[in-house]
CSV table of N, CA and C in Angstrom, one decimal:
chain,number,residue,atom,x,y,z
A,1,UNK,N,83.6,89.2,90.6
A,1,UNK,CA,84.6,90.3,90.9
A,1,UNK,C,83.8,91.6,91.2
A,2,UNK,N,82.5,91.7,90.8
A,2,UNK,CA,81.8,92.9,91.3
A,2,UNK,C,81.7,92.9,92.9
A,3,UNK,N,81.7,91.9,93.4
A,3,UNK,CA,81.6,91.7,94.9
A,3,UNK,C,82.9,91.5,95.6
A,4,UNK,N,84.0,91.6,94.9
A,4,UNK,CA,85.3,91.5,95.5
A,4,UNK,C,85.6,92.4,96.8
A,5,UNK,N,86.1,91.8,98.0
A,5,UNK,CA,86.5,92.5,99.0
A,5,UNK,C,85.2,92.8,100.0
A,6,UNK,N,84.0,92.3,99.6
A,6,UNK,CA,82.8,92.6,100.5
A,6,UNK,C,82.4,91.5,101.5
A,7,UNK,N,83.2,90.5,101.6
A,7,UNK,CA,82.9,89.3,102.5
A,7,UNK,C,83.8,89.2,103.7
A,8,UNK,N,84.1,90.3,104.4
A,8,UNK,CA,84.9,90.1,105.6
A,8,UNK,C,84.2,89.4,106.6
A,9,UNK,N,84.8,88.4,107.2
A,9,UNK,CA,84.2,87.4,108.2
A,9,UNK,C,83.9,86.1,107.4
A,10,UNK,N,83.8,86.1,106.3
A,10,UNK,CA,83.4,84.7,105.5
A,10,UNK,C,84.2,83.7,105.9
A,11,UNK,N,85.6,83.9,106.2
A,11,UNK,CA,86.4,83.0,106.6
A,11,UNK,C,86.1,82.1,107.8
A,12,UNK,N,85.5,83.0,108.7
A,12,UNK,CA,85.0,82.4,109.9
A,12,UNK,C,83.9,81.4,109.8
A,13,UNK,N,82.9,81.6,108.9
A,13,UNK,CA,81.9,80.7,108.5
A,13,UNK,C,82.5,79.5,107.9
A,14,UNK,N,83.4,79.7,107.0
A,14,UNK,CA,84.1,78.4,106.4
A,14,UNK,C,84.8,77.7,107.4
A,15,UNK,N,85.4,78.3,108.4
A,15,UNK,CA,86.2,77.5,109.4
A,15,UNK,C,85.2,76.8,110.2
A,16,UNK,N,84.0,77.3,110.7
A,16,UNK,CA,83.1,76.6,111.4
A,16,UNK,C,82.5,75.5,110.7
A,17,UNK,N,82.3,75.6,109.4
A,17,UNK,CA,81.8,74.5,108.5
A,17,UNK,C,82.8,73.4,108.6
A,18,UNK,N,84.0,73.7,108.5
A,18,UNK,CA,85.2,72.7,108.2
A,18,UNK,C,85.5,72.2,109.8
A,19,UNK,N,85.0,72.7,110.8
A,19,UNK,CA,85.3,72.3,112.1
A,19,UNK,C,86.5,72.6,112.6
A,20,UNK,N,87.0,73.8,112.1
A,20,UNK,CA,88.3,74.4,112.7
A,20,UNK,C,87.9,75.8,113.5
A,21,UNK,N,88.7,75.8,114.6
A,21,UNK,CA,88.6,77.0,115.4
A,21,UNK,C,89.6,77.9,114.7
A,22,UNK,N,89.3,79.3,114.6
A,22,UNK,CA,90.2,80.2,114.2
A,22,UNK,C,90.9,81.0,115.3
A,23,UNK,N,90.1,81.5,116.3
A,23,UNK,CA,90.7,82.2,117.5
A,23,UNK,C,89.9,81.8,118.7
A,24,UNK,N,90.4,82.3,119.8
A,24,UNK,CA,89.5,82.1,121.0
A,24,UNK,C,90.1,81.0,121.9
A,25,UNK,N,89.4,80.7,122.9
A,25,UNK,CA,89.8,79.7,124.0
A,25,UNK,C,89.7,78.3,123.3
A,26,UNK,N,90.5,77.3,123.7
A,26,UNK,CA,90.3,76.1,123.2
A,26,UNK,C,90.9,75.7,121.9
A,27,UNK,N,91.6,76.7,121.3
A,27,UNK,CA,92.3,76.7,120.0
A,27,UNK,C,93.4,75.6,120.1
A,28,UNK,N,93.5,74.7,119.2
A,28,UNK,CA,94.6,73.7,119.2
A,28,UNK,C,95.7,74.3,118.3
A,29,UNK,N,96.8,74.5,119.0
A,29,UNK,CA,97.9,75.1,118.4
A,29,UNK,C,99.0,74.1,118.0
A,30,UNK,N,98.6,72.7,118.3
A,30,UNK,CA,99.7,71.6,118.1
A,30,UNK,C,100.0,71.3,116.8
A,31,UNK,N,98.9,71.4,115.9
A,31,UNK,CA,99.3,70.9,114.5
A,31,UNK,C,99.2,72.0,113.5
A,32,UNK,N,100.3,73.0,113.7
A,32,UNK,CA,100.2,74.1,112.7
A,32,UNK,C,100.2,73.9,111.2
A,33,UNK,N,100.9,72.8,110.8
A,33,UNK,CA,101.0,72.4,109.3
A,33,UNK,C,99.7,72.1,108.7
A,34,UNK,N,98.8,71.4,109.5
A,34,UNK,CA,97.7,70.9,108.7
A,34,UNK,C,96.5,71.9,108.9
A,35,UNK,N,96.8,73.1,109.6
A,35,UNK,CA,95.7,74.1,109.7
A,35,UNK,C,95.9,75.1,108.6
A,36,UNK,N,94.7,75.5,108.0
A,36,UNK,CA,94.8,76.5,107.0
A,36,UNK,C,94.9,77.8,107.6
A,37,UNK,N,95.6,78.8,107.0
A,37,UNK,CA,95.7,80.0,107.5
A,37,UNK,C,94.4,80.8,107.2
A,38,UNK,N,94.2,81.9,107.9
A,38,UNK,CA,93.0,82.6,107.8
A,38,UNK,C,92.8,83.0,106.4
A,39,UNK,N,93.8,83.5,105.7
A,39,UNK,CA,93.5,84.1,104.4
A,39,UNK,C,93.4,82.9,103.4
A,40,UNK,N,93.8,81.6,103.7
A,40,UNK,CA,93.6,80.4,102.8
A,40,UNK,C,92.2,79.9,103.1
A,41,UNK,N,91.6,80.3,104.1
A,41,UNK,CA,90.3,79.7,104.5
A,41,UNK,C,89.2,80.1,103.5
A,42,UNK,N,89.3,81.3,103.0
A,42,UNK,CA,88.4,81.9,102.1
A,42,UNK,C,88.4,81.2,100.7
A,43,UNK,N,89.4,80.5,100.4
A,43,UNK,CA,89.6,79.7,99.1
A,43,UNK,C,88.6,78.4,99.2
A,44,UNK,N,88.3,78.0,100.4
A,44,UNK,CA,87.3,76.9,100.6
A,44,UNK,C,85.7,77.3,100.7
A,45,UNK,N,85.5,78.5,100.5
A,45,UNK,CA,84.0,79.0,100.5
A,45,UNK,C,83.2,78.4,99.4
A,46,UNK,N,81.9,78.2,99.8
A,46,UNK,CA,80.9,77.4,98.9
A,46,UNK,C,79.8,78.4,99.0
A,47,UNK,N,78.9,78.2,97.9
A,47,UNK,CA,77.7,79.0,97.9
A,47,UNK,C,77.0,78.8,99.2
A,48,UNK,N,76.9,77.8,99.8
A,48,UNK,CA,76.2,77.7,101.1
A,48,UNK,C,76.8,78.7,102.2
A,49,UNK,N,78.1,78.9,102.1
A,49,UNK,CA,78.8,79.7,103.1
A,49,UNK,C,78.4,81.2,102.6
A,50,UNK,N,78.2,81.4,101.5
A,50,UNK,CA,77.8,82.8,101.1
A,50,UNK,C,76.3,83.0,101.5
A,51,UNK,N,75.5,82.0,101.5
A,51,UNK,CA,74.1,82.1,101.8
A,51,UNK,C,74.1,82.3,103.3
A,52,UNK,N,74.9,81.6,104.2
A,52,UNK,CA,74.9,81.8,105.6
A,52,UNK,C,75.4,83.1,106.0
A,53,UNK,N,76.4,83.7,105.1
A,53,UNK,CA,76.9,85.0,105.4
A,53,UNK,C,75.8,86.1,105.4
A,54,UNK,N,74.9,85.9,104.4
A,54,UNK,CA,73.7,86.8,104.5
A,54,UNK,C,73.3,87.2,103.1
A,55,UNK,N,73.9,86.8,102.1
A,55,UNK,CA,73.4,87.2,100.8
A,55,UNK,C,72.1,86.5,100.4
A,56,UNK,N,71.3,87.1,99.6
A,56,UNK,CA,70.0,86.4,99.4
A,56,UNK,C,70.2,85.4,98.2
A,57,UNK,N,69.5,84.4,98.2
A,57,UNK,CA,69.8,83.4,97.1
A,57,UNK,C,69.5,83.8,95.7
A,58,UNK,N,68.6,84.9,95.5
A,58,UNK,CA,68.4,85.5,94.2
A,58,UNK,C,69.8,86.1,93.8
A,59,UNK,N,70.5,86.7,94.5
A,59,UNK,CA,71.8,87.3,94.1
A,59,UNK,C,72.9,86.3,93.9
A,60,UNK,N,72.8,85.4,94.8
A,60,UNK,CA,73.8,84.2,94.7
A,60,UNK,C,73.7,83.4,93.4
A,61,UNK,N,72.4,83.3,93.1
A,61,UNK,CA,72.1,82.6,91.8
A,61,UNK,C,72.7,83.3,90.6
A,62,UNK,N,72.8,84.6,90.7
A,62,UNK,CA,73.2,85.4,89.5
A,62,UNK,C,74.7,85.6,89.5
A,63,UNK,N,75.4,85.0,90.5
A,63,UNK,CA,76.9,85.0,90.6
A,63,UNK,C,77.4,83.6,90.2
A,64,UNK,N,77.4,83.1,89.0
A,64,UNK,CA,77.8,81.8,88.8
A,64,UNK,C,79.1,81.4,89.1
A,65,UNK,N,80.1,82.2,89.4
A,65,UNK,CA,81.5,81.8,89.6
A,65,UNK,C,82.0,82.4,90.8
A,66,UNK,N,82.6,81.6,91.7
A,66,UNK,CA,83.2,82.0,92.8
A,66,UNK,C,84.6,82.0,92.7
A,67,UNK,N,85.3,83.2,92.8
A,67,UNK,CA,86.7,83.2,92.6
A,67,UNK,C,87.4,84.0,93.8
A,68,UNK,N,88.3,83.5,94.4
A,68,UNK,CA,89.0,84.3,95.5
A,68,UNK,C,90.1,85.1,95.1
A,69,UNK,N,90.4,86.2,95.6
A,69,UNK,CA,91.4,87.2,95.3
A,69,UNK,C,92.3,87.4,96.5
A,70,UNK,N,93.5,87.6,96.2
A,70,UNK,CA,94.4,88.0,97.3
A,70,UNK,C,94.6,89.5,97.2
A,71,UNK,N,95.1,90.1,98.4
A,71,UNK,CA,95.3,91.4,98.4
A,71,UNK,C,96.6,91.8,97.4
A,72,UNK,N,96.5,92.9,96.8
A,72,UNK,CA,97.6,93.3,96.0
A,72,UNK,C,98.9,93.7,96.8
A,73,UNK,N,100.0,93.3,96.2
A,73,UNK,CA,101.4,93.6,97.0
A,73,UNK,C,101.9,94.9,96.3
A,74,UNK,N,102.9,95.4,97.0
A,74,UNK,CA,103.6,96.7,96.4
A,74,UNK,C,103.8,96.7,95.0
A,75,UNK,N,104.5,95.6,94.5
A,75,UNK,CA,105.0,95.4,93.2
A,75,UNK,C,103.7,95.6,92.1
A,76,UNK,N,102.6,94.7,92.6
A,76,UNK,CA,101.4,95.0,91.7
A,76,UNK,C,100.8,96.4,91.6
A,77,UNK,N,100.9,97.0,92.8
A,77,UNK,CA,100.3,98.4,92.8
A,77,UNK,C,101.1,99.4,92.0
A,78,UNK,N,102.4,99.2,92.0
A,78,UNK,CA,103.4,99.9,91.3
A,78,UNK,C,103.1,99.6,89.8
A,79,UNK,N,102.9,98.4,89.4
A,79,UNK,CA,102.6,98.1,88.0
A,79,UNK,C,101.3,98.8,87.6
A,80,UNK,N,100.3,98.7,88.4
A,80,UNK,CA,99.0,99.4,88.1
A,80,UNK,C,99.2,101.0,87.9
A,81,UNK,N,100.0,101.4,88.7
A,81,UNK,CA,100.3,103.0,88.6
A,81,UNK,C,101.0,103.3,87.3
A,82,UNK,N,101.9,102.5,86.7
A,82,UNK,CA,102.7,102.9,85.7
A,82,UNK,C,102.6,102.0,84.4
A,83,UNK,N,102.1,100.7,84.4
A,83,UNK,CA,102.1,100.0,83.2
A,83,UNK,C,101.0,100.1,82.2
A,84,UNK,N,99.7,100.1,82.7
A,84,UNK,CA,98.7,100.0,81.7
A,84,UNK,C,98.7,101.3,80.7
A,85,UNK,N,98.0,101.1,79.6
A,85,UNK,CA,97.8,102.2,78.6
A,85,UNK,C,97.3,103.5,79.3
A,86,UNK,N,96.2,103.3,80.3
A,86,UNK,CA,95.6,104.6,80.8
A,86,UNK,C,96.1,104.6,82.3
A,87,UNK,N,97.3,104.3,82.7
A,87,UNK,CA,97.9,104.2,84.0
A,87,UNK,C,97.8,105.6,84.7
A,88,UNK,N,97.7,105.7,85.9
A,88,UNK,CA,97.6,107.0,86.7
A,88,UNK,C,98.7,107.9,86.4
A,89,UNK,N,99.9,107.4,86.4
A,89,UNK,CA,101.2,108.2,86.2
A,89,UNK,C,101.0,108.8,84.8
A,90,UNK,N,100.6,108.0,83.8
A,90,UNK,CA,100.5,108.6,82.4
A,90,UNK,C,99.4,109.7,82.2
A,91,UNK,N,98.3,109.5,83.0
A,91,UNK,CA,97.2,110.5,83.1
A,91,UNK,C,97.7,111.8,83.7
A,92,UNK,N,98.4,111.7,84.8
A,92,UNK,CA,98.9,112.9,85.3
A,92,UNK,C,100.1,113.5,84.7
A,93,UNK,N,100.9,112.7,83.9
A,93,UNK,CA,101.9,113.3,83.0
A,93,UNK,C,101.1,114.1,81.8
A,94,UNK,N,100.0,113.6,81.3
A,94,UNK,CA,99.4,114.2,80.3
A,94,UNK,C,98.7,115.5,80.8
A,95,UNK,N,98.2,115.6,82.0
A,95,UNK,CA,97.8,116.7,82.5
A,95,UNK,C,98.7,117.8,82.6
A,96,UNK,N,99.9,117.4,83.1
A,96,UNK,CA,101.0,118.3,83.3
A,96,UNK,C,101.5,118.8,81.9
A,97,UNK,N,101.5,117.9,80.9
A,97,UNK,CA,101.7,118.4,79.5
A,97,UNK,C,101.0,119.4,78.9
A,98,UNK,N,99.8,119.5,79.3
A,98,UNK,CA,98.9,120.6,78.9
A,98,UNK,C,99.3,122.0,79.4
A,99,UNK,N,100.2,121.9,80.4
A,99,UNK,CA,100.8,123.2,80.8
A,99,UNK,C,102.3,123.4,80.4
A,100,UNK,N,102.5,122.4,79.4
A,100,UNK,CA,103.9,122.3,78.9
A,100,UNK,C,105.0,122.0,80.0
A,101,UNK,N,104.7,121.1,80.9
A,101,UNK,CA,105.5,120.8,81.9
A,101,UNK,C,105.6,119.3,82.2
A,102,UNK,N,106.8,118.9,82.2
A,102,UNK,CA,107.0,117.3,82.5
A,102,UNK,C,106.9,117.0,83.8
A,103,UNK,N,106.2,115.8,84.1
A,103,UNK,CA,106.1,115.3,85.4
A,103,UNK,C,106.9,114.0,85.6
A,104,UNK,N,107.7,113.9,86.6
A,104,UNK,CA,108.6,112.9,86.8
A,104,UNK,C,108.4,112.3,88.2
A,105,UNK,N,107.9,111.0,88.2
A,105,UNK,CA,107.7,110.3,89.6
A,105,UNK,C,108.9,109.3,89.7
A,106,UNK,N,109.7,109.5,90.6
A,106,UNK,CA,110.8,108.6,90.9
A,106,UNK,C,110.3,107.2,91.3
A,107,UNK,N,111.1,106.1,91.1
A,107,UNK,CA,110.7,104.8,91.3
A,107,UNK,C,110.4,104.7,92.7
A,108,UNK,N,111.2,105.2,93.6
A,108,UNK,CA,110.8,105.1,94.9
A,108,UNK,C,109.5,105.9,95.4
A,109,UNK,N,109.1,106.9,94.6
A,109,UNK,CA,107.8,107.6,95.0
A,109,UNK,C,106.8,106.7,94.6
A,110,UNK,N,106.9,105.7,93.5
A,110,UNK,CA,105.7,104.9,93.2
A,110,UNK,C,105.6,103.9,94.2
A,111,UNK,N,106.8,103.3,94.7
A,111,UNK,CA,106.7,102.4,95.8
A,111,UNK,C,106.1,103.0,97.1
A,112,UNK,N,106.4,104.2,97.3
A,112,UNK,CA,105.8,104.9,98.5
A,112,UNK,C,104.4,105.1,98.4
A,113,UNK,N,103.8,105.4,97.2
A,113,UNK,CA,102.5,105.5,97.0
A,113,UNK,C,101.7,104.2,97.2
A,114,UNK,N,102.3,103.2,96.8
A,114,UNK,CA,101.9,101.7,96.9
A,114,UNK,C,101.7,101.4,98.2
A,115,UNK,N,102.8,101.7,99.1
A,115,UNK,CA,102.8,101.4,100.5
A,115,UNK,C,101.7,102.2,101.2
A,116,UNK,N,101.6,103.4,100.7
A,116,UNK,CA,100.5,104.2,101.4
A,116,UNK,C,99.2,103.6,101.1
A,117,UNK,N,98.9,103.1,99.9
A,117,UNK,CA,97.6,102.5,99.5
A,117,UNK,C,97.4,101.1,100.4
A,118,UNK,N,98.6,100.4,100.7
A,118,UNK,CA,98.5,99.3,101.4
A,118,UNK,C,98.2,99.6,102.9
A,119,UNK,N,98.8,100.6,103.5
A,119,UNK,CA,98.7,101.1,104.8
A,119,UNK,C,97.1,101.5,105.1
A,120,UNK,N,96.6,102.2,104.1
A,120,UNK,CA,95.2,102.6,104.1
A,120,UNK,C,94.2,101.4,103.9
A,121,UNK,N,94.7,100.4,103.4
A,121,UNK,CA,93.9,99.1,103.1
A,121,UNK,C,92.8,99.6,101.9
A,122,UNK,N,93.3,100.3,101.0
A,122,UNK,CA,92.5,100.7,99.9
A,122,UNK,C,92.7,100.1,98.6
A,123,UNK,N,94.0,99.6,98.6
A,123,UNK,CA,94.4,98.8,97.4
A,123,UNK,C,94.4,99.8,96.1
A,124,UNK,N,94.2,99.2,94.9
A,124,UNK,CA,94.2,100.0,93.7
A,124,UNK,C,93.2,101.1,93.7
A,125,UNK,N,92.1,100.9,94.4
A,125,UNK,CA,91.1,102.0,94.4
A,125,UNK,C,91.6,103.3,95.1
A,126,UNK,N,92.6,103.2,96.0
A,126,UNK,CA,93.0,104.4,96.7
A,126,UNK,C,94.1,105.1,96.0
A,127,UNK,N,94.8,104.4,95.0
A,127,UNK,CA,95.9,105.0,94.3
A,127,UNK,C,95.5,106.6,93.8
A,128,UNK,N,94.4,106.7,93.1
A,128,UNK,CA,94.2,108.1,92.6
A,128,UNK,C,94.0,109.2,93.6
A,129,UNK,N,93.4,108.8,94.9
A,129,UNK,CA,93.2,109.8,95.8
A,129,UNK,C,94.5,110.0,96.4
A,130,UNK,N,95.3,109.2,96.6
A,130,UNK,CA,96.7,109.4,97.0
A,130,UNK,C,97.6,110.3,96.1
A,131,UNK,N,97.6,110.2,94.8
A,131,UNK,CA,98.2,110.9,93.8
A,131,UNK,C,97.6,112.3,93.8
A,132,UNK,N,96.3,112.3,93.9
A,132,UNK,CA,95.5,113.7,93.8
A,132,UNK,C,95.9,114.5,95.1
A,133,UNK,N,96.1,113.8,96.2
A,133,UNK,CA,96.5,114.7,97.5
A,133,UNK,C,97.9,115.2,97.3
A,134,UNK,N,98.9,114.4,96.8
A,134,UNK,CA,100.1,114.8,96.5
A,134,UNK,C,100.3,115.9,95.5
A,135,UNK,N,99.6,115.8,94.4
A,135,UNK,CA,99.8,116.8,93.3
A,135,UNK,C,98.8,118.0,93.2
A,136,UNK,N,97.7,117.9,93.9
A,136,UNK,CA,96.7,118.9,93.9
A,136,UNK,C,97.2,120.3,93.9
A,137,UNK,N,98.0,120.6,95.1
A,137,UNK,CA,98.4,122.0,95.2
A,137,UNK,C,99.4,122.5,94.1
A,138,UNK,N,100.2,121.5,93.7
A,138,UNK,CA,101.2,121.7,92.6
A,138,UNK,C,100.4,122.1,91.3
A,139,UNK,N,99.4,121.3,91.1
A,139,UNK,CA,98.6,121.5,89.8
A,139,UNK,C,97.8,122.9,89.9
A,140,UNK,N,97.4,123.3,91.1
A,140,UNK,CA,96.9,124.5,91.2
A,140,UNK,C,97.8,125.7,91.0
A,141,UNK,N,99.0,125.5,91.5
A,141,UNK,CA,100.0,126.7,91.5
A,141,UNK,C,100.6,126.8,90.2
A,142,UNK,N,100.9,125.8,89.4
A,142,UNK,CA,101.6,125.8,88.1
A,142,UNK,C,101.2,126.9,87.2
A,143,UNK,N,99.9,127.0,86.9
A,143,UNK,CA,99.6,128.1,85.9
A,143,UNK,C,100.1,129.4,86.1
A,144,UNK,N,100.3,129.6,87.5
A,144,UNK,CA,100.7,131.0,87.7
A,144,UNK,C,102.1,131.1,88.0
A,145,UNK,N,102.9,130.1,87.9
A,145,UNK,CA,104.3,130.1,87.9
A,145,UNK,C,104.9,130.3,86.6
A,146,UNK,N,105.9,131.0,86.4
A,146,UNK,CA,106.6,131.3,85.1
A,146,UNK,C,107.9,130.4,84.9
A,147,UNK,N,108.0,129.8,83.8
A,147,UNK,CA,109.3,129.1,83.5
A,147,UNK,C,109.4,127.7,84.0
A,148,UNK,N,108.4,127.1,84.7
A,148,UNK,CA,108.6,125.7,85.3
A,148,UNK,C,108.5,124.8,84.0
A,149,UNK,N,109.8,123.9,84.0
A,149,UNK,CA,109.8,123.0,83.0
A,149,UNK,C,109.5,121.6,83.3
A,150,UNK,N,109.7,121.3,84.6
A,150,UNK,CA,109.5,119.9,85.1
A,150,UNK,C,109.1,119.9,86.6
A,151,UNK,N,108.3,118.9,87.0
A,151,UNK,CA,108.0,118.8,88.4
A,151,UNK,C,108.5,117.4,88.7
A,152,UNK,N,109.4,117.2,89.8
A,152,UNK,CA,109.9,115.9,90.2
A,152,UNK,C,109.2,115.5,91.6
A,153,UNK,N,108.7,114.3,91.6
A,153,UNK,CA,108.3,113.8,92.8
A,153,UNK,C,109.2,112.7,93.3
A,154,UNK,N,109.5,112.7,94.5
A,154,UNK,CA,110.3,111.6,95.1
A,154,UNK,C,109.5,111.0,96.4
A,155,UNK,N,110.2,110.0,97.1
A,155,UNK,CA,109.5,109.4,98.2
A,155,UNK,C,109.2,110.4,99.3
A,156,UNK,N,110.0,111.3,99.5
A,156,UNK,CA,110.0,112.4,100.6
A,156,UNK,C,108.7,113.1,100.2
A,157,UNK,N,108.3,113.4,99.1
A,157,UNK,CA,107.0,114.2,98.9
A,157,UNK,C,105.9,113.3,99.2
A,158,UNK,N,106.0,112.1,98.9
A,158,UNK,CA,104.8,111.1,99.3
A,158,UNK,C,104.7,110.9,100.7
A,159,UNK,N,105.8,111.0,101.5
A,159,UNK,CA,105.8,110.9,102.9
A,159,UNK,C,105.5,112.1,103.6
A,160,UNK,N,105.3,113.3,102.8
A,160,UNK,CA,104.9,114.7,103.4
A,160,UNK,C,106.1,115.3,104.0
A,161,UNK,N,107.2,114.9,103.7
A,161,UNK,CA,108.4,115.6,104.3
A,161,UNK,C,109.1,116.7,103.3
A,162,UNK,N,108.6,116.7,102.1
A,162,UNK,CA,109.0,117.8,101.2
A,162,UNK,C,107.9,118.1,100.2
A,163,UNK,N,108.1,119.1,99.5
A,163,UNK,CA,107.3,119.5,98.3
A,163,UNK,C,107.9,119.1,97.0
A,164,UNK,N,107.1,118.8,96.1
A,164,UNK,CA,107.6,118.4,94.6
A,164,UNK,C,108.6,119.5,94.2
A,165,UNK,N,109.8,118.9,93.7
A,165,UNK,CA,110.9,119.9,93.1
A,165,UNK,C,110.3,120.4,91.8
A,166,UNK,N,110.5,121.8,91.7
A,166,UNK,CA,110.1,122.6,90.5
A,166,UNK,C,111.5,122.9,89.9
A,167,UNK,N,111.6,122.4,88.6
A,167,UNK,CA,112.7,122.8,87.7
A,167,UNK,C,112.3,123.8,86.7
A,168,UNK,N,113.2,124.9,86.7
A,168,UNK,CA,112.9,126.1,85.9
A,168,UNK,C,113.7,126.1,84.7
A,169,UNK,N,113.2,126.7,83.6
A,169,UNK,CA,114.0,126.7,82.3
A,169,UNK,C,115.0,127.8,82.4
A,170,UNK,N,116.2,127.5,81.6
A,170,UNK,CA,117.2,128.4,81.6
A,170,UNK,C,116.8,129.9,81.3
A,171,UNK,N,116.0,130.0,80.4
A,171,UNK,CA,115.5,131.4,79.9
A,171,UNK,C,114.9,132.0,81.2
A,172,UNK,N,114.0,131.3,82.0
A,172,UNK,CA,113.4,132.1,83.1
A,172,UNK,C,114.3,132.4,84.1
A,173,UNK,N,115.5,131.5,84.3
A,173,UNK,CA,116.6,131.8,85.2
A,173,UNK,C,117.4,133.2,84.7
A,174,UNK,N,117.6,133.3,83.5
A,174,UNK,CA,118.4,134.4,82.9
A,174,UNK,C,117.4,135.7,83.1
A,175,UNK,N,116.2,135.5,82.9
A,175,UNK,CA,115.3,136.6,83.0
A,175,UNK,C,115.1,137.2,84.4
A,176,UNK,N,115.1,136.2,85.4
A,176,UNK,CA,115.1,136.4,86.8
A,176,UNK,C,116.5,137.2,87.2
A,177,UNK,N,117.5,136.7,86.7
A,177,UNK,CA,119.0,137.2,86.9
A,177,UNK,C,119.0,138.7,86.4
A,178,UNK,N,118.5,138.9,85.1
A,178,UNK,CA,118.4,140.2,84.6
A,178,UNK,C,117.6,141.3,85.4
A,179,UNK,N,116.6,140.6,85.8
A,179,UNK,CA,115.6,141.7,86.7
A,179,UNK,C,116.3,142.1,88.0
A,180,UNK,N,117.1,141.2,88.5
A,180,UNK,CA,117.7,141.4,89.8
A,180,UNK,C,118.9,142.3,89.7
């Protein structure tokens, strides 16, 4: 798991060993059903393939188990954002609670964050930087704003088409009306 995602091109070595052409001239497209797809080819990797890829035998000997992983889909990334005990959404909600402000991320916002991570090909590693980019200005401005009760983030905010919605308390609205 430590080396997950580091073997780009390994499927070409596996295909060559198995005697299958993946791309280029002379590719046999007649029997599509019995050909393994590119992402399935990695499941056939052996220790010898990893050695041919270029890892030194001393390192390969210390990695006793080979397990292949699939890319995370949108639903899995949304779960990572929201379900674990220390999920990113919960962490940011706690940060906002320190300023006595509620943070609400709409379900479509979570999906948009996941799609952005997939587009960037960063997977779960990129979720924090995406959320940080979205909420950084708001977190910086909140301490100087009076009466903000809640910050709402929707898909438009994630797509860069809008700013997070700031919801003010009734007391601050009355104070503002009285001052005017």
